[in-house]
Short mmCIF file of C-alpha atoms and ligand atoms in Angstrom, two decimals:
data_model
loop_
_atom_site.label_atom_id
_atom_site.label_comp_id
_atom_site.label_asym_id
_atom_site.label_seq_id
_atom_site.Cartn_x
_atom_site.Cartn_y
_atom_site.Cartn_z
CA MET E 1 -13.83 -40.41 -8.89
CA LEU E 2 -11.15 -41.97 -10.70
CA THR E 3 -11.22 -39.31 -13.60
CA ARG E 4 -11.11 -36.53 -11.08
CA LEU E 5 -7.82 -38.32 -9.19
CA PRO E 6 -5.42 -36.57 -11.67
CA HIS E 7 -6.59 -33.04 -10.68
CA ALA E 8 -6.46 -33.91 -6.96
CA VAL E 9 -3.08 -35.08 -7.47
CA VAL E 10 -2.03 -31.84 -9.09
CA ALA E 11 -3.44 -29.95 -6.55
CA LEU E 12 -1.76 -31.88 -3.70
CA ARG E 13 1.51 -31.68 -5.54
CA MET E 14 1.26 -27.91 -5.84
CA ARG E 15 0.63 -27.73 -1.92
CA ILE E 16 3.72 -30.12 -1.20
CA PHE E 17 5.81 -28.17 -3.48
CA THR E 18 4.85 -24.96 -1.81
CA TRP E 19 5.36 -26.77 1.64
CA VAL E 20 9.03 -27.98 0.97
CA ASN E 21 9.97 -24.95 -0.94
CA GLY E 22 8.72 -22.53 1.37
CA ASP E 23 5.91 -19.96 0.60
CA GLU E 24 8.04 -17.21 -0.62
CA GLY E 25 6.46 -16.02 -3.98
CA ILE E 26 4.25 -13.02 -4.62
CA PRO E 27 1.86 -14.24 -7.28
CA VAL E 28 1.11 -11.85 -10.22
CA PRO E 29 -1.57 -11.49 -10.80
CA GLY E 30 -2.51 -11.68 -7.45
CA PRO E 31 -3.96 -9.72 -4.29
CA LEU E 32 -1.00 -7.29 -4.53
CA VAL E 33 -0.71 -6.77 -8.34
CA ASP E 34 -3.40 -7.15 -10.74
CA ALA E 35 -3.43 -8.30 -14.27
CA GLU E 36 -3.59 -4.74 -15.39
CA ARG E 37 -0.30 -3.88 -13.68
CA PHE E 38 1.20 -7.23 -14.58
CA VAL E 39 3.39 -5.79 -17.77
CA GLU E 40 4.34 -2.72 -15.43
CA VAL E 41 5.73 -4.76 -12.66
CA TYR E 42 7.32 -7.16 -15.08
CA SER E 43 9.18 -4.39 -16.93
CA HIS E 44 10.40 -2.51 -13.91
CA PRO E 45 14.10 -1.98 -13.73
CA ALA E 46 14.06 -3.50 -10.21
CA ALA E 47 12.38 -6.52 -11.32
CA SER E 48 15.88 -8.02 -12.50
CA GLY E 49 17.02 -10.57 -10.06
CA ARG E 50 17.18 -14.16 -11.68
CA SER E 51 18.62 -16.86 -9.13
CA ARG E 52 20.13 -15.28 -6.15
CA GLY E 53 18.05 -15.04 -3.09
CA ALA E 54 15.16 -17.41 -4.19
CA ALA E 55 14.62 -20.98 -2.87
CA LEU E 56 12.86 -21.80 -5.93
CA SER E 57 16.07 -21.16 -7.95
CA ASP E 58 17.61 -24.47 -6.26
CA LEU E 59 14.92 -26.39 -7.97
CA PHE E 60 15.45 -24.69 -11.34
CA TRP E 61 19.21 -25.25 -11.04
CA TYR E 62 18.73 -28.88 -10.27
CA TRP E 63 16.40 -29.49 -13.12
CA LEU E 64 18.66 -27.76 -15.69
CA ALA E 65 22.04 -29.13 -14.49
CA PRO E 66 24.74 -29.38 -15.51
CA GLY E 67 26.04 -25.77 -15.73
CA SER E 68 22.70 -24.16 -14.68
CA HIS E 69 25.08 -21.17 -13.32
CA VAL E 70 26.00 -20.29 -17.19
CA HIS E 71 22.49 -20.79 -18.32
CA GLN E 72 21.40 -17.49 -19.90
CA GLU E 73 17.99 -17.72 -18.16
CA HIS E 74 19.59 -17.89 -14.72
CA LEU E 75 22.73 -15.62 -14.96
CA GLU E 76 22.46 -12.15 -13.19
CA ALA E 77 23.02 -9.07 -14.89
CA GLY E 78 26.66 -8.30 -15.45
CA GLU E 79 29.30 -8.80 -17.96
CA ARG E 80 29.19 -12.73 -18.11
CA TYR E 81 25.22 -12.21 -18.90
CA ASP E 82 25.84 -9.49 -21.52
CA GLU E 83 28.35 -11.74 -23.37
CA VAL E 84 26.32 -14.97 -23.32
CA ALA E 85 23.26 -12.84 -24.39
CA ARG E 86 25.08 -11.45 -27.26
CA THR E 87 26.57 -14.75 -28.35
CA THR E 88 22.89 -16.37 -28.46
CA ARG E 89 21.73 -13.26 -30.53
CA ARG E 90 24.55 -13.76 -33.07
CA PHE E 91 23.88 -17.59 -33.51
CA LEU E 92 20.01 -16.83 -33.97
CA ALA E 93 20.65 -13.73 -36.30
CA ARG E 94 20.68 -15.64 -39.53
CA PRO E 95 18.41 -14.60 -42.49
CA ARG E 96 14.92 -15.61 -42.22
CA VAL E 97 14.96 -17.37 -45.42
CA GLU E 98 18.00 -19.46 -44.37
CA ILE E 99 16.30 -20.42 -41.25
CA ALA E 100 13.21 -21.59 -42.76
CA GLU E 101 15.17 -23.59 -45.52
CA LEU E 102 17.32 -25.27 -42.80
CA THR E 103 14.31 -26.10 -40.75
CA GLU E 104 12.36 -27.40 -43.77
CA ARG E 105 15.30 -29.72 -44.62
CA CYS E 106 15.47 -31.00 -41.08
CA ALA E 107 11.73 -31.64 -40.97
CA ARG E 108 11.72 -33.35 -44.10
CA ARG E 109 14.71 -35.58 -43.20
CA VAL E 110 12.93 -36.91 -39.89
CA LEU E 111 9.37 -37.02 -41.17
CA ASP E 112 10.58 -39.21 -43.96
CA GLU E 113 12.16 -41.59 -41.48
CA LEU E 114 8.61 -42.64 -40.56
CA GLY E 115 8.15 -45.12 -43.21
CA THR E 116 5.12 -45.68 -45.31
CA SER E 117 2.47 -47.01 -42.97
CA ASP E 118 -1.25 -45.48 -43.35
CA LEU E 119 -1.67 -45.11 -39.58
CA ARG E 120 0.97 -44.43 -36.87
CA VAL E 121 0.41 -43.66 -33.31
CA VAL E 122 2.91 -41.40 -31.90
CA ARG E 123 3.62 -38.89 -28.92
CA LEU E 124 4.03 -35.42 -30.61
CA ARG E 125 6.64 -34.14 -28.40
CA ASP E 126 8.90 -37.19 -29.10
CA LEU E 127 7.99 -36.78 -32.72
CA MET E 128 9.25 -33.27 -32.80
CA MET E 129 12.57 -33.65 -30.69
CA PRO E 130 14.88 -35.01 -33.50
CA ILE E 131 13.62 -32.30 -35.94
CA TRP E 132 14.77 -29.66 -33.45
CA ALA E 133 17.84 -31.57 -32.32
CA GLU E 134 19.00 -31.48 -36.03
CA VAL E 135 17.80 -27.75 -36.76
CA TYR E 136 20.00 -26.43 -33.67
CA TYR E 137 23.06 -28.59 -34.30
CA GLU E 138 23.22 -27.30 -37.71
CA LEU E 139 22.69 -23.79 -36.76
CA VAL E 140 25.42 -23.79 -34.09
CA PHE E 141 27.86 -25.89 -35.99
CA GLY E 142 27.24 -25.08 -39.43
CA GLU E 143 27.15 -28.86 -40.32
CA ARG E 144 24.72 -31.72 -40.78
CA CYS E 145 24.06 -33.52 -37.24
CA THR E 146 25.16 -36.91 -37.17
CA SER E 147 23.00 -39.79 -35.65
CA GLN E 148 25.17 -39.88 -32.93
CA ALA E 149 24.60 -36.25 -31.97
CA ARG E 150 21.12 -36.27 -32.53
CA ALA E 151 20.74 -39.45 -30.08
CA LEU E 152 22.76 -37.73 -27.35
CA ILE E 153 20.78 -34.27 -27.93
CA VAL E 154 17.47 -35.95 -27.78
CA ALA E 155 18.52 -38.02 -24.64
CA ASN E 156 19.30 -34.79 -23.05
CA ALA E 157 16.61 -32.71 -23.70
CA THR E 158 14.16 -35.66 -23.11
CA ASP E 159 15.81 -36.05 -19.84
CA VAL E 160 15.56 -32.56 -18.69
CA ILE E 161 11.68 -31.96 -19.78
CA THR E 162 10.83 -35.53 -18.14
CA ALA E 163 12.22 -34.51 -14.66
CA LEU E 164 10.96 -30.75 -15.02
CA LYS E 165 7.21 -32.34 -15.39
CA CYS E 166 8.05 -34.84 -12.39
CA CYS E 167 7.28 -37.55 -15.03
CA GLY E 168 11.15 -39.05 -14.13
CA LEU E 169 13.95 -38.53 -12.35
CA ARG E 170 17.20 -36.79 -13.56
CA HIS E 171 19.87 -38.86 -15.41
CA MET E 172 22.81 -37.06 -15.00
CA ASP E 173 25.06 -39.72 -17.05
CA ARG E 174 22.88 -38.85 -19.91
CA ARG E 175 23.35 -35.25 -19.57
CA ASP E 176 27.10 -35.51 -19.20
CA ARG E 177 27.50 -37.72 -22.18
CA LEU E 178 26.41 -34.74 -24.39
CA THR E 179 28.70 -32.52 -22.35
CA ARG E 180 31.85 -34.70 -23.21
CA PHE E 181 30.69 -34.95 -26.71
CA LEU E 182 30.11 -31.22 -27.14
CA ARG E 183 33.86 -30.69 -25.52
CA GLU E 184 35.43 -33.13 -27.89
CA ARG E 185 33.47 -31.39 -30.90
CA LEU E 186 34.53 -28.13 -29.78
CA ALA E 187 38.27 -29.19 -29.54
CA SER E 188 37.96 -30.42 -33.05
CA GLY E 189 36.71 -26.87 -34.57
CA PRO E 190 34.99 -24.15 -33.58
CA PRO E 191 31.08 -23.52 -33.85
CA VAL E 192 29.78 -20.61 -36.49
CA GLN E 193 29.95 -17.82 -33.79
CA PRO E 194 32.58 -17.37 -31.25
CA LEU E 195 31.76 -18.60 -27.75
CA PRO E 196 31.89 -16.17 -24.72
CA THR E 197 35.46 -15.62 -23.61
CA LEU E 198 34.69 -14.95 -20.04
CA LEU E 199 33.70 -18.81 -19.81
CA SER E 200 36.01 -21.75 -19.21
CA PRO E 201 36.07 -24.57 -21.89
CA GLU E 202 33.66 -26.65 -19.95
CA GLU E 203 31.48 -23.62 -19.33
CA GLN E 204 31.40 -22.90 -22.95
CA ALA E 205 30.03 -26.56 -23.58
CA TRP E 206 27.52 -26.13 -20.86
CA TYR E 207 26.44 -22.74 -22.41
CA LEU E 208 25.63 -24.52 -25.77
CA GLN E 209 23.93 -27.54 -24.16
CA GLY E 210 21.85 -25.46 -21.70
CA THR E 211 20.63 -22.78 -24.49
CA PHE E 212 20.57 -24.91 -27.51
CA PHE E 213 20.44 -28.46 -26.89
CA ASN E 214 18.09 -28.24 -23.94
CA THR E 215 16.11 -24.88 -23.92
CA ALA E 216 15.54 -24.74 -27.64
CA VAL E 217 15.00 -28.31 -28.30
CA VAL E 218 12.59 -28.62 -25.42
CA GLN E 219 10.82 -25.28 -25.85
CA MET E 220 10.19 -25.86 -29.78
CA SER E 221 9.30 -29.43 -29.18
CA GLU E 222 6.61 -28.50 -26.51
CA ALA E 223 5.19 -25.65 -28.59
CA MET E 224 4.90 -27.91 -31.73
CA ALA E 225 3.26 -30.65 -29.62
CA HIS E 226 0.85 -28.27 -28.29
CA LEU E 227 0.15 -26.86 -31.97
CA LEU E 228 -0.38 -30.16 -33.52
CA LEU E 229 -2.48 -31.64 -30.74
CA ALA E 230 -4.70 -28.49 -30.87
CA LEU E 231 -5.13 -29.17 -34.60
CA ALA E 232 -5.68 -32.87 -34.12
CA GLN E 233 -8.69 -31.79 -31.78
CA ASN E 234 -9.78 -28.88 -34.17
CA PRO E 235 -10.37 -30.33 -37.23
CA ASP E 236 -11.93 -27.28 -39.05
CA VAL E 237 -8.84 -25.24 -38.23
CA GLN E 238 -6.60 -28.23 -39.38
CA ARG E 239 -8.41 -28.45 -42.75
CA ARG E 240 -8.21 -24.69 -43.47
CA LEU E 241 -4.40 -24.74 -42.56
CA ALA E 242 -3.75 -27.87 -44.54
CA ALA E 243 -5.86 -26.56 -47.46
CA GLU E 244 -4.16 -23.05 -47.45
CA PRO E 245 -0.60 -23.74 -46.63
CA GLU E 246 0.63 -20.41 -47.92
CA ASP E 247 -1.62 -18.46 -45.87
CA HIS E 248 0.90 -17.35 -43.50
CA VAL E 249 -1.80 -14.81 -41.82
CA TYR E 250 -4.08 -17.34 -40.77
CA ALA E 251 -1.11 -19.80 -39.60
CA ASP E 252 0.21 -16.90 -37.51
CA GLN E 253 -2.98 -16.42 -35.78
CA VAL E 254 -3.42 -20.19 -34.98
CA ILE E 255 0.20 -20.40 -33.58
CA ASP E 256 -0.70 -17.27 -31.51
CA GLU E 257 -3.78 -18.90 -30.27
CA SER E 258 -1.77 -22.26 -29.41
CA LEU E 259 0.94 -20.08 -27.46
CA ARG E 260 -1.84 -17.85 -25.69
CA ARG E 261 -4.03 -21.02 -24.72
CA TYR E 262 -0.92 -23.11 -23.83
CA PRO E 263 2.13 -20.86 -22.82
CA LEU E 264 5.28 -22.60 -22.24
CA PHE E 265 6.11 -21.04 -19.07
CA GLY E 266 3.73 -21.71 -16.07
CA ILE E 267 5.46 -19.22 -13.93
CA ALA E 268 8.78 -17.04 -14.32
CA HIS E 269 9.98 -15.55 -11.48
CA ARG E 270 12.37 -12.53 -10.71
CA ILE E 271 13.74 -11.45 -7.39
CA THR E 272 13.38 -7.53 -6.83
CA THR E 273 16.92 -5.69 -6.56
CA ASP E 274 15.08 -2.67 -5.25
CA GLU E 275 11.79 -1.63 -3.72
CA ILE E 276 8.90 -1.57 -6.75
CA VAL E 277 6.14 0.90 -5.93
CA VAL E 278 3.37 -0.21 -8.15
CA GLY E 279 0.96 2.53 -9.77
CA ASN E 280 -1.71 1.85 -7.36
CA GLY E 281 0.59 2.56 -4.35
CA THR E 282 1.42 -0.96 -3.39
CA SER E 283 5.02 -1.49 -2.29
CA LEU E 284 6.95 -4.52 -3.16
CA PRO E 285 10.03 -4.63 -1.05
CA THR E 286 14.00 -5.42 -1.97
CA GLY E 287 14.26 -9.10 -2.26
CA SER E 288 10.52 -10.23 -3.03
CA VAL E 289 10.33 -13.09 -5.27
CA LEU E 290 7.69 -12.23 -8.06
CA CYS E 291 5.92 -15.13 -9.69
CA PHE E 292 4.83 -14.03 -13.15
CA ASN E 293 1.85 -16.51 -13.85
CA TYR E 294 1.50 -16.66 -17.71
CA PRO E 295 -1.54 -18.90 -17.75
CA GLU E 296 -3.68 -16.54 -15.78
CA PHE E 297 -2.40 -13.72 -17.54
CA HIS E 298 -3.21 -14.91 -21.10
CA ALA E 299 -6.59 -16.11 -19.63
CA ALA E 300 -7.43 -12.32 -18.38
CA GLY E 301 -9.25 -10.04 -20.67
CA PHE E 302 -10.17 -12.90 -23.21
CA GLU E 303 -13.83 -14.10 -23.88
CA ARG E 304 -13.96 -17.52 -23.08
CA PRO E 305 -10.29 -17.93 -22.72
CA GLU E 306 -10.38 -21.46 -22.29
CA VAL E 307 -11.45 -22.27 -25.79
CA PHE E 308 -8.86 -22.72 -28.72
CA ASP E 309 -10.33 -20.11 -31.15
CA PRO E 310 -7.82 -18.58 -33.92
CA ASP E 311 -10.71 -16.36 -35.13
CA ARG E 312 -10.23 -14.19 -31.78
CA TRP E 313 -7.19 -12.82 -33.52
CA PRO E 314 -8.37 -10.96 -36.68
CA GLY E 315 -8.58 -7.25 -35.60
CA MET E 316 -6.86 -7.84 -32.39
CA HIS E 317 -3.54 -6.27 -31.50
CA ARG E 318 -1.17 -8.53 -30.07
CA ARG E 319 0.44 -5.57 -28.34
CA GLU E 320 -2.67 -4.61 -26.77
CA ALA E 321 -3.83 -8.10 -25.62
CA ASN E 322 -2.72 -9.86 -22.38
CA TYR E 323 -0.38 -12.10 -24.56
CA ILE E 324 3.38 -12.39 -23.74
CA PRO E 325 4.54 -15.74 -25.19
CA PHE E 326 7.80 -14.57 -25.14
CA GLY E 327 8.15 -12.44 -22.25
CA VAL E 328 8.28 -8.75 -21.83
CA THR E 329 10.45 -6.66 -24.13
CA ALA E 330 11.97 -4.72 -21.23
CA ASN E 331 12.90 -7.53 -19.07
CA ARG E 332 14.92 -10.41 -20.77
CA PRO E 333 12.51 -11.43 -23.30
CA CYS E 334 13.20 -14.65 -25.35
CA PRO E 335 15.97 -14.43 -27.82
CA ALA E 336 14.02 -16.72 -30.10
CA ARG E 337 10.95 -15.01 -30.27
CA GLY E 338 11.61 -14.02 -34.02
CA VAL E 339 12.57 -17.38 -35.28
CA ALA E 340 10.32 -19.65 -33.24
CA PRO E 341 6.94 -18.72 -34.88
CA LEU E 342 8.68 -18.59 -38.46
CA THR E 343 10.08 -22.41 -37.83
CA MET E 344 6.79 -23.46 -36.00
CA GLN E 345 5.00 -22.70 -39.46
CA VAL E 346 7.59 -24.48 -41.48
CA VAL E 347 7.28 -27.74 -39.52
CA ALA E 348 3.54 -27.51 -39.34
CA ARG E 349 3.48 -27.33 -43.15
CA GLU E 350 5.39 -30.44 -43.49
CA VAL E 351 3.44 -32.35 -41.00
CA LEU E 352 0.12 -31.42 -42.44
CA ARG E 353 1.43 -32.11 -45.91
CA ARG E 354 1.83 -35.79 -45.01
CA PHE E 355 -0.58 -36.27 -42.31
CA GLU E 356 -4.15 -35.75 -40.89
CA LEU E 357 -4.10 -35.79 -37.07
CA HIS E 358 -6.28 -37.32 -34.74
CA SER E 359 -6.40 -37.20 -31.09
CA ALA E 360 -8.90 -37.60 -28.08
CA ALA E 361 -5.97 -37.00 -25.18
CA ALA E 362 -6.21 -34.72 -22.50
CA HIS E 363 -4.76 -31.44 -23.45
CA THR E 364 -3.31 -29.44 -20.50
CA ARG E 365 -0.75 -26.65 -20.45
CA SER E 366 1.90 -28.81 -18.80
CA LEU E 367 1.36 -31.81 -21.40
CA PRO E 368 2.67 -34.71 -19.29
CA ASN E 369 1.39 -37.15 -21.81
CA ARG E 370 3.54 -35.85 -24.50
CA GLY E 371 0.68 -35.47 -26.90
CA PRO E 372 -0.62 -39.10 -28.08
CA CYS E 373 -1.76 -38.57 -31.65
CA LEU E 374 -2.75 -40.71 -34.56
CA LEU E 375 -1.33 -39.88 -37.71
CA ALA E 376 -2.96 -40.84 -41.09
CA ARG E 377 -1.19 -40.55 -44.38
CA ARG E 378 -2.88 -38.53 -46.65
CA THR E 379 -1.86 -40.48 -49.64
CA SER E 380 -3.35 -43.66 -48.09
CA PRO E 381 -6.90 -44.84 -48.63
CA ASP E 382 -9.47 -43.46 -45.74
CA ARG E 383 -10.26 -46.31 -43.35
CA PRO E 384 -12.48 -44.67 -40.88
CA ARG E 385 -13.40 -47.99 -38.97
CA ARG E 386 -9.72 -48.87 -38.36
CA ARG E 387 -9.14 -45.36 -37.33
CA ALA E 388 -12.04 -45.18 -34.95
CA ALA E 389 -11.02 -48.36 -33.59
CA VAL E 390 -7.30 -47.42 -32.88
CA LEU E 391 -8.50 -44.02 -31.61
CA ALA E 392 -10.90 -45.96 -28.89
CA PHE E 393 -7.81 -48.02 -27.88
CA MET E 394 -5.82 -44.93 -27.46
CA ARG E 395 -8.64 -43.17 -25.33
CA ALA E 396 -8.67 -46.16 -22.94
CA ARG E 397 -4.82 -46.38 -22.79
CA ASP E 398 -4.62 -42.42 -22.15
CA ARG E 399 -7.10 -42.55 -19.27
CA TRP E 400 -5.17 -45.21 -17.52
CA GLU E 401 -1.84 -43.73 -18.05
CA ASP E 402 -3.25 -40.24 -16.80
CA LEU E 403 -4.20 -41.89 -13.34
CA TRP E 404 -0.88 -43.65 -13.07
CA ARG E 405 1.01 -40.92 -14.05
CA SER E 406 -0.27 -38.31 -11.89
CA LEU E 407 0.66 -40.54 -8.90
CA SER E 408 4.02 -41.38 -9.94
CA GLN E 409 4.46 -37.67 -10.60
CA LEU E 410 3.37 -36.99 -6.98
CA VAL E 411 5.91 -39.29 -5.45
CA LEU E 412 9.07 -38.37 -8.23
CA GLY E 413 8.31 -34.46 -7.63
CA THR E 414 8.20 -34.66 -3.91
CA TYR E 415 11.56 -36.67 -4.08
CA MET E 416 13.12 -34.04 -6.55
CA VAL E 417 12.17 -30.95 -4.33
CA VAL E 418 13.46 -32.64 -1.58
CA ASP E 419 16.62 -33.37 -3.26
CA ALA E 420 17.21 -29.93 -4.86
CA ARG E 421 16.43 -28.41 -1.26
CA ARG E 422 19.19 -30.68 0.08
CA GLN E 423 21.79 -29.84 -2.89
CA ARG E 424 21.19 -26.19 -2.71
CA LEU E 425 22.90 -25.57 -5.97
CA ALA E 426 22.02 -21.89 -6.50
CA GLN E 427 22.48 -20.90 -2.72
CA GLN E 428 25.88 -22.76 -2.63
CA TYR E 429 27.00 -20.97 -5.74
CA PHE E 430 26.00 -17.49 -4.25
CA GLU E 431 27.48 -17.91 -0.79
CA PRO E 432 30.69 -16.16 -0.22
CA GLU E 433 33.87 -18.42 -0.85
CA GLY E 434 34.40 -18.93 2.81
CA ALA E 435 30.87 -19.71 3.64
CA ARG E 436 30.71 -22.77 1.35
C1 LIG G 1 8.03 -21.22 -29.17
C2 LIG G 1 9.19 -21.55 -28.52
C3 LIG G 1 9.44 -20.58 -27.29
C4 LIG G 1 8.96 -19.67 -26.38
C5 LIG G 1 7.21 -19.90 -26.11
C6 LIG G 1 9.70 -19.29 -25.41
C7 LIG G 1 9.23 -18.57 -24.34
C8 LIG G 1 10.39 -17.86 -23.56
C9 LIG G 1 9.90 -16.90 -22.42
C10 LIG G 1 8.46 -16.68 -22.12
C11 LIG G 1 10.85 -16.35 -21.90
C12 LIG G 1 11.28 -15.46 -20.82
C13 LIG G 1 11.13 -16.10 -19.40
C14 LIG G 1 11.17 -14.87 -18.43
O1 LIG G 1 10.86 -13.94 -18.35
O2 LIG G 1 12.05 -15.31 -17.25
C15 LIG G 1 12.16 -17.14 -22.74
C16 LIG G 1 13.25 -16.68 -22.19
C17 LIG G 1 14.47 -17.47 -22.81
N1 LIG G 1 14.46 -18.32 -24.17
FE1 LIG G 1 12.71 -19.00 -24.82
N2 LIG G 1 11.01 -19.78 -25.70
C18 LIG G 1 10.87 -20.31 -27.07
C19 LIG G 1 11.90 -20.87 -27.80
C20 LIG G 1 13.34 -20.63 -27.38
C21 LIG G 1 14.52 -20.99 -28.15
C22 LIG G 1 14.36 -21.78 -29.50
C23 LIG G 1 15.64 -20.60 -27.48
C24 LIG G 1 16.81 -20.86 -27.95
C25 LIG G 1 17.66 -20.62 -29.01
C26 LIG G 1 15.14 -20.02 -26.28
C27 LIG G 1 15.83 -19.48 -25.53
C28 LIG G 1 15.55 -18.63 -24.22
C29 LIG G 1 16.76 -18.11 -23.60
C30 LIG G 1 17.92 -18.25 -23.51
C31 LIG G 1 15.81 -17.16 -22.48
C32 LIG G 1 16.50 -16.27 -21.41
C33 LIG G 1 16.58 -14.95 -22.02
C34 LIG G 1 17.42 -13.96 -21.03
O3 LIG G 1 17.04 -14.32 -19.70
O4 LIG G 1 18.17 -13.32 -21.40
N3 LIG G 1 13.85 -20.05 -26.43
N4 LIG G 1 11.52 -17.77 -23.69
#
């Protein structure tokens, strides 16, 4: 009974969210659009509205604040969007060798801080955050990240992702501290690329905060936590990857499988700006809120989709599979789709060079437990009995934690959904001046 409670709470949470938020979304895949037409509808030029006209946007703006109105993900098409998207592309357009070297340097620095103990219990997401804070700070400002900047970025990114997963409330003071720091840093000298001129100085700081010190740090840390946890629970895959660190083809297949099985987006939504007539004749009227469900799409058309199996990839063409970890090319795909897998390989190699990973924790797509894992240093003598004892302790602890966390997620999530609905951040922004 107790072990089933977290699932029951998740289901109840979904019902409360739908109830408070309004049952406005059209699920894709769903009764109107099946998995075969998923990409066709996602790629349609009229599937282009991002925030205006969806109650769901109030919730995302609440979670991503401050400055959600200049976050690239939520800007409507137009001049401001074009300038912001161009700026992001410029920051990321560095030679692959340079980005790999930068990532390797930051990963080594952070992992070396772990000391020399034989066994260490960590949360993988927390372990990864400082690495990506350092990488993206240096990518943006062209200088080494200070410990002060790193602490502010990690506090900001942790606060956003904790609230998004309903594991804690928002702390705007933590986020505002980073904004103030970025404004001061920008006042003392420019970053490596010019910032969008259509944004005010405060909005420029929010743009950097939202795209690089929130989205980039959060997404990379989550993606790595999934990858490392999957390795911890699939020792054969881990052994092969550790033994053949230069086999980039296999590493790519493992990363593909991790992103397929544990896509970072649960749902991405679009608001239709015109009628869409789907190939099978179904009409989706203007103003429909389309909810593209990544986990369902990634499960459709694969044999035993729930199994983590990198060996399904040899001989399979990514473009022909139901696999869109970075969105669809025709509709605002992720600007980091080139650098993300490359840098994940670098960090995975650095972790596996030092540690063997073990974990018996629950591995779900939303990963609210942040990836509990035992790191066993490769250069230390193997102590299987001690390791088994620590793992047994972790198993008992994680089970209780899952239970309490799911109950607190229910309460905190309900509060935030109601609070976001009350604040109406997106709706107010799009209201005509006089109506605000
Ligand atoms: C493995 C890591 C990552 C994954 C799996 C991922 C996934 C995605 C997906 C699926 C979308 C499209 C969502 C939609 O259609 O609404 C997206 C958009 C976006 N991502 Fe990523 N992302 C990752 C890393 C990053 C990083 C490192 C950055 C920043 C440097 C980033 C910045 C963005 C931005 C700005 C958008 C919005 C694009 C636009 O609307 O023009 N992502 N990401």
